[in-house]
PDB file of C-alpha atoms in Angstrom:
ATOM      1  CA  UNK A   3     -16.317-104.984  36.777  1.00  0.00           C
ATOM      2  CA  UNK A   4     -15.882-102.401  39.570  1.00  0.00           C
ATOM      3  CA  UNK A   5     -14.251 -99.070  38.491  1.00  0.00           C
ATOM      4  CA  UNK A   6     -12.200 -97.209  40.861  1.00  0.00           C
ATOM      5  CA  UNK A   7     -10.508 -93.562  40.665  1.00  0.00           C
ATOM      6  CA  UNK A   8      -6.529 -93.594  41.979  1.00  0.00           C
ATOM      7  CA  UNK A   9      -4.939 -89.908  41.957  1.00  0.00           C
ATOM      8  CA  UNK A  10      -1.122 -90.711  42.361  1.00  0.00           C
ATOM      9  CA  UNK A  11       0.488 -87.861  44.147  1.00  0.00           C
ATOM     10  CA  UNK A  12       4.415 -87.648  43.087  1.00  0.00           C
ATOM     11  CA  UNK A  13       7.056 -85.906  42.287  1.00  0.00           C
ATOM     12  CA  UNK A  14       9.476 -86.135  39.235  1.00  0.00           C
ATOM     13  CA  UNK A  15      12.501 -85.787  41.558  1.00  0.00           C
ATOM     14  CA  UNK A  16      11.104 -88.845  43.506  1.00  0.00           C
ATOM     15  CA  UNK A  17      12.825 -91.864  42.997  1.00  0.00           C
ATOM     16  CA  UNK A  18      10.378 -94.050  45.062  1.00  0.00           C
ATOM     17  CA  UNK A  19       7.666 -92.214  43.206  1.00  0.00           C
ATOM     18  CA  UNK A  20       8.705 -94.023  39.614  1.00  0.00           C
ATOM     19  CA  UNK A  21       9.024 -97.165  41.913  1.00  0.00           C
ATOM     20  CA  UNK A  22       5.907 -96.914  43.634  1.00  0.00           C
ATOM     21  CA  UNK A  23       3.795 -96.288  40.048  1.00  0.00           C
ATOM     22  CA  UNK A  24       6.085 -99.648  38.668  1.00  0.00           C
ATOM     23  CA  UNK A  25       4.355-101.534  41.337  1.00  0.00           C
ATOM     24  CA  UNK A  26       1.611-100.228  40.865  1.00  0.00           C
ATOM     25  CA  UNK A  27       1.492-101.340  37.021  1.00  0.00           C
ATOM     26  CA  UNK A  28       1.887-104.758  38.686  1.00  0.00           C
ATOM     27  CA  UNK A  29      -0.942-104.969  40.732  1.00  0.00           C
ATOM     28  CA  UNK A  30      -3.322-103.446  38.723  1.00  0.00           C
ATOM     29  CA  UNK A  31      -2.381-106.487  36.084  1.00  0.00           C
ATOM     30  CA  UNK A  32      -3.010-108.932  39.152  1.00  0.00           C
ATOM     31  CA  UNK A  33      -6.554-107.351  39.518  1.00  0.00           C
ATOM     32  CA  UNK A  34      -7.190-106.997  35.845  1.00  0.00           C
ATOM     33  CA  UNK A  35     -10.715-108.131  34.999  1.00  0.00           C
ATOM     34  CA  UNK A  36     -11.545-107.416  38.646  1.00  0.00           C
ATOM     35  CA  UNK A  37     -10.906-103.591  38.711  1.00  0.00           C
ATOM     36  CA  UNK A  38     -10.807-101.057  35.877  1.00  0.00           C
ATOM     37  CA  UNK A  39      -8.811 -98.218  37.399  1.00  0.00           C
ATOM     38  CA  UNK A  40      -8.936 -94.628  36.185  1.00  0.00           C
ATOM     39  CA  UNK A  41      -5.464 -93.062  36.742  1.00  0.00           C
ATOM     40  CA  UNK A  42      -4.978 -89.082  37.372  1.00  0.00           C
ATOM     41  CA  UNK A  43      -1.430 -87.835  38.362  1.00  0.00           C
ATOM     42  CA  UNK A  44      -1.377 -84.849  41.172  1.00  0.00           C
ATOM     43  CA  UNK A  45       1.685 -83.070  41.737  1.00  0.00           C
ATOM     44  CA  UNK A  46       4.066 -82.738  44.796  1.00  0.00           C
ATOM     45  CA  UNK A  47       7.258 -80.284  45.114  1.00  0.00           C
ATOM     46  CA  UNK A  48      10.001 -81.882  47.248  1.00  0.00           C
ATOM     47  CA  UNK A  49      12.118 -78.848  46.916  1.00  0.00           C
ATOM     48  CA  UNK A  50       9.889 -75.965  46.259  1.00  0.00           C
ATOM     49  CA  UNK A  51      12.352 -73.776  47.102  1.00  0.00           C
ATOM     50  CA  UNK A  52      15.657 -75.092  45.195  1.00  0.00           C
ATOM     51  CA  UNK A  53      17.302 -72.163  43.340  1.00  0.00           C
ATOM     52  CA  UNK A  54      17.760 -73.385  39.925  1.00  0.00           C
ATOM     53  CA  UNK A  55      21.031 -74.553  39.468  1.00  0.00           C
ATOM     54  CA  UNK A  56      20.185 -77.281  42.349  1.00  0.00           C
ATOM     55  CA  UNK A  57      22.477 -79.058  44.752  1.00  0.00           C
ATOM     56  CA  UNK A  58      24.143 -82.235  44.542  1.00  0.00           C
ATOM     57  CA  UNK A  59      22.028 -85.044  45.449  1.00  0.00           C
ATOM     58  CA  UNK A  60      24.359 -86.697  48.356  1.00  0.00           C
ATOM     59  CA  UNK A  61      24.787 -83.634  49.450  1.00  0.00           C
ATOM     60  CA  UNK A  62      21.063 -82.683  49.512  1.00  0.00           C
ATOM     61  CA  UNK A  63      20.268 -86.216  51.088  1.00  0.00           C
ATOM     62  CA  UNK A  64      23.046 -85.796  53.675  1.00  0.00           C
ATOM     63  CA  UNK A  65      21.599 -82.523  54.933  1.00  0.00           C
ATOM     64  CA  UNK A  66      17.751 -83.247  54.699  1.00  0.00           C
ATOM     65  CA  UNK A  67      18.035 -86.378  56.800  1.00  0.00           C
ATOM     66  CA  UNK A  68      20.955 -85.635  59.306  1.00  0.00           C
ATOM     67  CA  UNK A  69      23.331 -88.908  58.051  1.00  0.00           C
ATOM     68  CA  UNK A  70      26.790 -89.271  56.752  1.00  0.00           C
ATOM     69  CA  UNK A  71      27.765 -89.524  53.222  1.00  0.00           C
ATOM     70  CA  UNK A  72      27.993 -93.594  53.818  1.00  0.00           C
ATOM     71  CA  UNK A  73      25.122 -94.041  55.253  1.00  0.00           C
ATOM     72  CA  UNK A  74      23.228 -92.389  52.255  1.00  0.00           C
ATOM     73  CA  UNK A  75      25.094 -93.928  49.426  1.00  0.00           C
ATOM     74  CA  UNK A  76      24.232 -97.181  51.139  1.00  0.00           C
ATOM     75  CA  UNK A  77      20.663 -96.560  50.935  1.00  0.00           C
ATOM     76  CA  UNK A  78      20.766 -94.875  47.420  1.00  0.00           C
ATOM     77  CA  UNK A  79      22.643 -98.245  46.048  1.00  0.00           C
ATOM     78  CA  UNK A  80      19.667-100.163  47.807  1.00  0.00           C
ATOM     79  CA  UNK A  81      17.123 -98.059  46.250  1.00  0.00           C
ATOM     80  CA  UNK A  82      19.073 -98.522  42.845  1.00  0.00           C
ATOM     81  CA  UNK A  83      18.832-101.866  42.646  1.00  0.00           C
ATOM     82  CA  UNK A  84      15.375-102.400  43.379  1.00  0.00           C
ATOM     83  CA  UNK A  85      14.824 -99.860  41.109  1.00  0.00           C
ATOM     84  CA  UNK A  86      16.932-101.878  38.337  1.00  0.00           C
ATOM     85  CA  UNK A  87      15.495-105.114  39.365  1.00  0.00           C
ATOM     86  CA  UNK A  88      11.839-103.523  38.260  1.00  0.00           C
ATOM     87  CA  UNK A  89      13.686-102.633  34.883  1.00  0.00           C
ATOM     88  CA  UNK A  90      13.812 -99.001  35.733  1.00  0.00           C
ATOM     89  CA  UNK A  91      16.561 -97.029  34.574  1.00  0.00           C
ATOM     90  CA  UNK A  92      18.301 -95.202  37.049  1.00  0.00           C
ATOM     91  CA  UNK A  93      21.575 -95.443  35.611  1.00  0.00           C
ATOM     92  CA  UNK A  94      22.105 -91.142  36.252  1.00  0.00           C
ATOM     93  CA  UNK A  95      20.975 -91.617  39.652  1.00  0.00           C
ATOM     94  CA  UNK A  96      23.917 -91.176  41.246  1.00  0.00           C
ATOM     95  CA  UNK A  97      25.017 -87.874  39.444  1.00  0.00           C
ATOM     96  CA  UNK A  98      21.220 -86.171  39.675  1.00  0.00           C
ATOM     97  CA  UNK A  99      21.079 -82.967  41.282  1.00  0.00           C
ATOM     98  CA  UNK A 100      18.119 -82.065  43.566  1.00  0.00           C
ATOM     99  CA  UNK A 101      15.769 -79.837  41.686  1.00  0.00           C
ATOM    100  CA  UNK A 102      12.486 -78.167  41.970  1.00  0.00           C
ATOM    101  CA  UNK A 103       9.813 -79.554  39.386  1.00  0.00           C
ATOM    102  CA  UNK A 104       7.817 -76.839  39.466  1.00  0.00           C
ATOM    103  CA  UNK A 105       7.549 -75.884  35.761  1.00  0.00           C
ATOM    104  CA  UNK A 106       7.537 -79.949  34.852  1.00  0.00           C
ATOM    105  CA  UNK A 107       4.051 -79.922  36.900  1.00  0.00           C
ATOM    106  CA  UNK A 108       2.919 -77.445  34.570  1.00  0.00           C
ATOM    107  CA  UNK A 109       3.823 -78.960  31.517  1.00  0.00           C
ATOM    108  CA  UNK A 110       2.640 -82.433  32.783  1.00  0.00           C
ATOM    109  CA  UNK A 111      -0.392 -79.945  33.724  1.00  0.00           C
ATOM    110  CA  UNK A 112      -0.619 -79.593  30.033  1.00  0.00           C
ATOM    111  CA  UNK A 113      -0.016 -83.127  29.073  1.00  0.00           C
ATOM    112  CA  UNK A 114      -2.652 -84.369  31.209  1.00  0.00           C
ATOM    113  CA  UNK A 115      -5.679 -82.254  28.833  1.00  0.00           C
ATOM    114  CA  UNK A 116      -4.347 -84.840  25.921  1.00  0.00           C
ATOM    115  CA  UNK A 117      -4.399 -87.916  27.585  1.00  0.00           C
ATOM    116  CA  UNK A 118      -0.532 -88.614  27.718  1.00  0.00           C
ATOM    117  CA  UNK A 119       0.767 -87.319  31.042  1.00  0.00           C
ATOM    118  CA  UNK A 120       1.893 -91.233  32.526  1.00  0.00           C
ATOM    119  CA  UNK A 121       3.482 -91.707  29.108  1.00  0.00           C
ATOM    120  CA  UNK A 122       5.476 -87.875  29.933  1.00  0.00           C
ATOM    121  CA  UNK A 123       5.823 -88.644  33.564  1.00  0.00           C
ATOM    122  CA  UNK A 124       7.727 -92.163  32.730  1.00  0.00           C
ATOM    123  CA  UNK A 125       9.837 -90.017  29.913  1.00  0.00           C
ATOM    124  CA  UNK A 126      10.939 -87.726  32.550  1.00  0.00           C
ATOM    125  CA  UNK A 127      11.540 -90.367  35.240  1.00  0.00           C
ATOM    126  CA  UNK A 128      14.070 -91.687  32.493  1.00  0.00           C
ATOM    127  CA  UNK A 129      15.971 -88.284  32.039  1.00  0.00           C
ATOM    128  CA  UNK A 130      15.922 -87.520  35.963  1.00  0.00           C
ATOM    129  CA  UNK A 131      17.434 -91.129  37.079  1.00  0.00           C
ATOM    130  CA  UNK A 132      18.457 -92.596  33.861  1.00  0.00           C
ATOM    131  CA  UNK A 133      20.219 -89.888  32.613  1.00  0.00           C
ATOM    132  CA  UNK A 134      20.908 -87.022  35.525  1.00  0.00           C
ATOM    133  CA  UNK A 135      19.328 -84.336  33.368  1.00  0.00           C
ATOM    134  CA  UNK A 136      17.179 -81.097  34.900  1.00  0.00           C
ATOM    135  CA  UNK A 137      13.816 -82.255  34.810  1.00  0.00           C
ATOM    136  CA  UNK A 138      11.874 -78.669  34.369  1.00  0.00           C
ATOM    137  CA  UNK A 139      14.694 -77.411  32.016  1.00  0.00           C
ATOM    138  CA  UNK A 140      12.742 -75.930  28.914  1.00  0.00           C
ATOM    139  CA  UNK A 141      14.630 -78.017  26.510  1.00  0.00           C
ATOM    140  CA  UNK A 142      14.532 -81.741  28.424  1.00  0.00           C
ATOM    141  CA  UNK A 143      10.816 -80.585  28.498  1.00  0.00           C
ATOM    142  CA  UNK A 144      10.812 -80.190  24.811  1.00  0.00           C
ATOM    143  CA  UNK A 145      12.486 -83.110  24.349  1.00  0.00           C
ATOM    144  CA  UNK A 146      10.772 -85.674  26.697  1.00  0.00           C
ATOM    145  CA  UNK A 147       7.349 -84.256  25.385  1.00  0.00           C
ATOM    146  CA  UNK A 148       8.594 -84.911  21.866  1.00  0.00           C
ATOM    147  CA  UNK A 149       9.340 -88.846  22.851  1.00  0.00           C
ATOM    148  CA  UNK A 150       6.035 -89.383  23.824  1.00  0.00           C
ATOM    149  CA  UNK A 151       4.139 -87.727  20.783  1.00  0.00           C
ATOM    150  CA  UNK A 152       3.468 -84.251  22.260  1.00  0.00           C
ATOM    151  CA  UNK A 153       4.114 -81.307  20.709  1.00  0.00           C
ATOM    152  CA  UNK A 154       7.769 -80.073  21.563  1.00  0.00           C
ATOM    153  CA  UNK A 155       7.836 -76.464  20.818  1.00  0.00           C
ATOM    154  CA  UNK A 156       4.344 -75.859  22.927  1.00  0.00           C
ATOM    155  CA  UNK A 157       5.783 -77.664  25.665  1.00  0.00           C
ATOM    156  CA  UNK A 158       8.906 -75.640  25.808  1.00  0.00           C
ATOM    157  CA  UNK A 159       6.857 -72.630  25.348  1.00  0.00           C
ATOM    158  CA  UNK A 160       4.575 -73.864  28.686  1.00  0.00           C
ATOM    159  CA  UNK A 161       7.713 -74.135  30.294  1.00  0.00           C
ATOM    160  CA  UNK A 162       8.887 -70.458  29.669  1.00  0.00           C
ATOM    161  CA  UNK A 163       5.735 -69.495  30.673  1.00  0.00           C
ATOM    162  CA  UNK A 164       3.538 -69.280  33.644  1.00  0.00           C
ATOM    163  CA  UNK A 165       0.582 -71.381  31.825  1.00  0.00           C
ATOM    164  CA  UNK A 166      -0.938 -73.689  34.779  1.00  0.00           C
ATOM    165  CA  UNK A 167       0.658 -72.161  37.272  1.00  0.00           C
ATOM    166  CA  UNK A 168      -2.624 -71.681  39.482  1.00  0.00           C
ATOM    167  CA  UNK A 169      -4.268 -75.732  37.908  1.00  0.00           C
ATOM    168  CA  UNK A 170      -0.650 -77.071  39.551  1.00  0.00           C
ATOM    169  CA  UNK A 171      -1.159 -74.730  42.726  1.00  0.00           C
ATOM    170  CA  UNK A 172      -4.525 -75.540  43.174  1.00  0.00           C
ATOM    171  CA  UNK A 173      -4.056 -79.246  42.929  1.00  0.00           C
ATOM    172  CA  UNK A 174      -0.635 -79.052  45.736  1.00  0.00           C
ATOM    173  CA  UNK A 175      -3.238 -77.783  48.450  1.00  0.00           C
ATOM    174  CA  UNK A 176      -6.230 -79.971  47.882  1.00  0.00           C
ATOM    175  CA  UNK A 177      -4.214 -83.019  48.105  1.00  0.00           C
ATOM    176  CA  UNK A 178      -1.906 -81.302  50.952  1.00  0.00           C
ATOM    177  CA  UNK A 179      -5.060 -80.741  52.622  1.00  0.00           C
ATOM    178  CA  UNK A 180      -6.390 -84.165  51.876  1.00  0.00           C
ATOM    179  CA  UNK A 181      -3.816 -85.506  54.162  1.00  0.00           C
ATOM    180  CA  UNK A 182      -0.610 -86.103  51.473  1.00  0.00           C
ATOM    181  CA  UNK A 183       2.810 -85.023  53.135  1.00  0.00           C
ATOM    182  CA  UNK A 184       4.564 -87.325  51.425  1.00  0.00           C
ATOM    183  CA  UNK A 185       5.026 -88.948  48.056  1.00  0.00           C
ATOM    184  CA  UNK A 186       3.736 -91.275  46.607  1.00  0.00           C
ATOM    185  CA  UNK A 187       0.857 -91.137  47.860  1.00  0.00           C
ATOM    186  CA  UNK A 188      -2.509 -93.081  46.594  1.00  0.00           C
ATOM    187  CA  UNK A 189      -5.533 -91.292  46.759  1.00  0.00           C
ATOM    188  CA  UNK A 190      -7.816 -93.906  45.736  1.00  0.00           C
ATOM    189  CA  UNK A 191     -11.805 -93.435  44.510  1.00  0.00           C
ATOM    190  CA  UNK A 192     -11.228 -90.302  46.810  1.00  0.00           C
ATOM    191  CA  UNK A 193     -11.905 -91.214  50.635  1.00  0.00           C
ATOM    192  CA  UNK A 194      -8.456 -93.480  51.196  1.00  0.00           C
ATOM    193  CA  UNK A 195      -4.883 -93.048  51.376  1.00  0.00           C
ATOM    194  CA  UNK A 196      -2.276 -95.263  50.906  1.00  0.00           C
ATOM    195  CA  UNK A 197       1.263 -93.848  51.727  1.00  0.00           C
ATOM    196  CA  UNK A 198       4.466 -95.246  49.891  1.00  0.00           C
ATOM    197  CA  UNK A 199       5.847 -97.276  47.264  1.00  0.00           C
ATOM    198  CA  UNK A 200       3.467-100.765  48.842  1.00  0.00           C
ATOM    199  CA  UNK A 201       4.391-103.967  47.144  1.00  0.00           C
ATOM    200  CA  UNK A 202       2.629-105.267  44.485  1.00  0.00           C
ATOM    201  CA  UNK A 203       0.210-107.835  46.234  1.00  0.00           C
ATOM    202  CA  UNK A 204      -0.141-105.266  49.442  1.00  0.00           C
ATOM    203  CA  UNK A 205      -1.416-102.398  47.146  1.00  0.00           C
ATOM    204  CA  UNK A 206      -3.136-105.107  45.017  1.00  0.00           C
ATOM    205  CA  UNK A 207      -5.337-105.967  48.337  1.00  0.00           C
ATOM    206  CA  UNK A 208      -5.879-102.599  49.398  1.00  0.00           C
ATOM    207  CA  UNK A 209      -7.635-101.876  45.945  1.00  0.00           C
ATOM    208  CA  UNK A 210      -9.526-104.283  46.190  1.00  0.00           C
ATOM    209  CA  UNK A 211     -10.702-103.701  50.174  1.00  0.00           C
ATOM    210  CA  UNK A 212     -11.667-100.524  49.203  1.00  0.00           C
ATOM    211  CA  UNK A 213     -13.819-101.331  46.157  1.00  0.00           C
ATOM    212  CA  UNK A 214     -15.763-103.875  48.182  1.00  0.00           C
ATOM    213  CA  UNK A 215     -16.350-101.018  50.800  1.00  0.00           C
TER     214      UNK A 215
END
């Protein structure tokens, strides 16, 4: 069996991030027993410089992309549904605020040293878009990290912190520099990228090109 590294750049405040690691989930189980993959997250800020309290997300969208408030709700109800359809909860989606994720990096940072940082990335993929909450607030941090079998108080403490502050900096420019301007991106065995939320059987055959290479 062929074993292959995929870094998954994303962002907790990405909704096509949580889409684009449920697909894939799905192609790695149509290449299982073809290609073991080793999984690393890498962080990405789409807001590095939201002040804390954040900004309503149709009003965010609106602004960032130059379209009317139809337009956008149009294409967040789209992105909804698929989302749903991959049994994704995004029922908050609507209310979220836009928020910087900053202090989440660090704590996922931290998460990633004990092996569960895609079991705290999906726990705070649920509070962002299922249930509208602040994803680098201390106390959603305590709280995710608690559903996944991490230590609460230390990851509330990380959070009021500046622990990994430089590991989450350093790891922003190298994959910056690497050629990742947006998210997700798939950084896979190191030499290729693959840019958005691919279906299933495209990202499926891209793996696979790129272990026979």
């Amino acid at each position: 069996m062929q074993n292959l590294r995929i870094d998954l750049v994303s962002d907790i405040a990405c909704p096509w991030c949580a889409i684009g690691y449920r697909r894939l989930e799905q192609a790695l189980e149509m290449l299982d027993g073809e290609i073991e993959v080793e999984l690393a997250w890498q962080p990405f800020e789409l807001n590095p410089d939201m002040p804390p309290e954040g900004e309503p997300i149709l009003d965010h969208l609106c602004r960032k992309y130059g379209q009317d408030a139809d337009s956008v709700e149009r294409t967040q109800d789209e992105m909804i549904k698929l989302a749903s359809d991959l049994g994704l909860n995004f029922d908050g989606a609507r209310a979220r605020r836009a928020h910087n994720t900053f202090d989440a990096h660090r704590v996922l940072a931290w998460a990633a040293e004990q092996g569960r940082e895609t079991a705290l990335q999906q726990a705070l993929f649920d509070a962002y878009f299922g249930e509208a909450k602040r994803p680098s607030d201390p106390s959603v941090l305590r709280e995710a990290a608690q559903q996944v079998g991490l230590d609460g108080e230390a990851a509330e403490a990380i959070a009021r912190s500046d622990r990994y502050a430089e590991t989450v900096r350093a790891a922003e420019q190298r994959f910056m520099q690497a050629g990742v301007s947006a998210v997700p991106g798939f950084v896979i065995d190191g030499r290729y990228l693959i840019s958005g939320a691919q279906p299933p059987d495209r990202l499926a055959d891209a793996i696979r090109q790129i272990a026979d290479t």
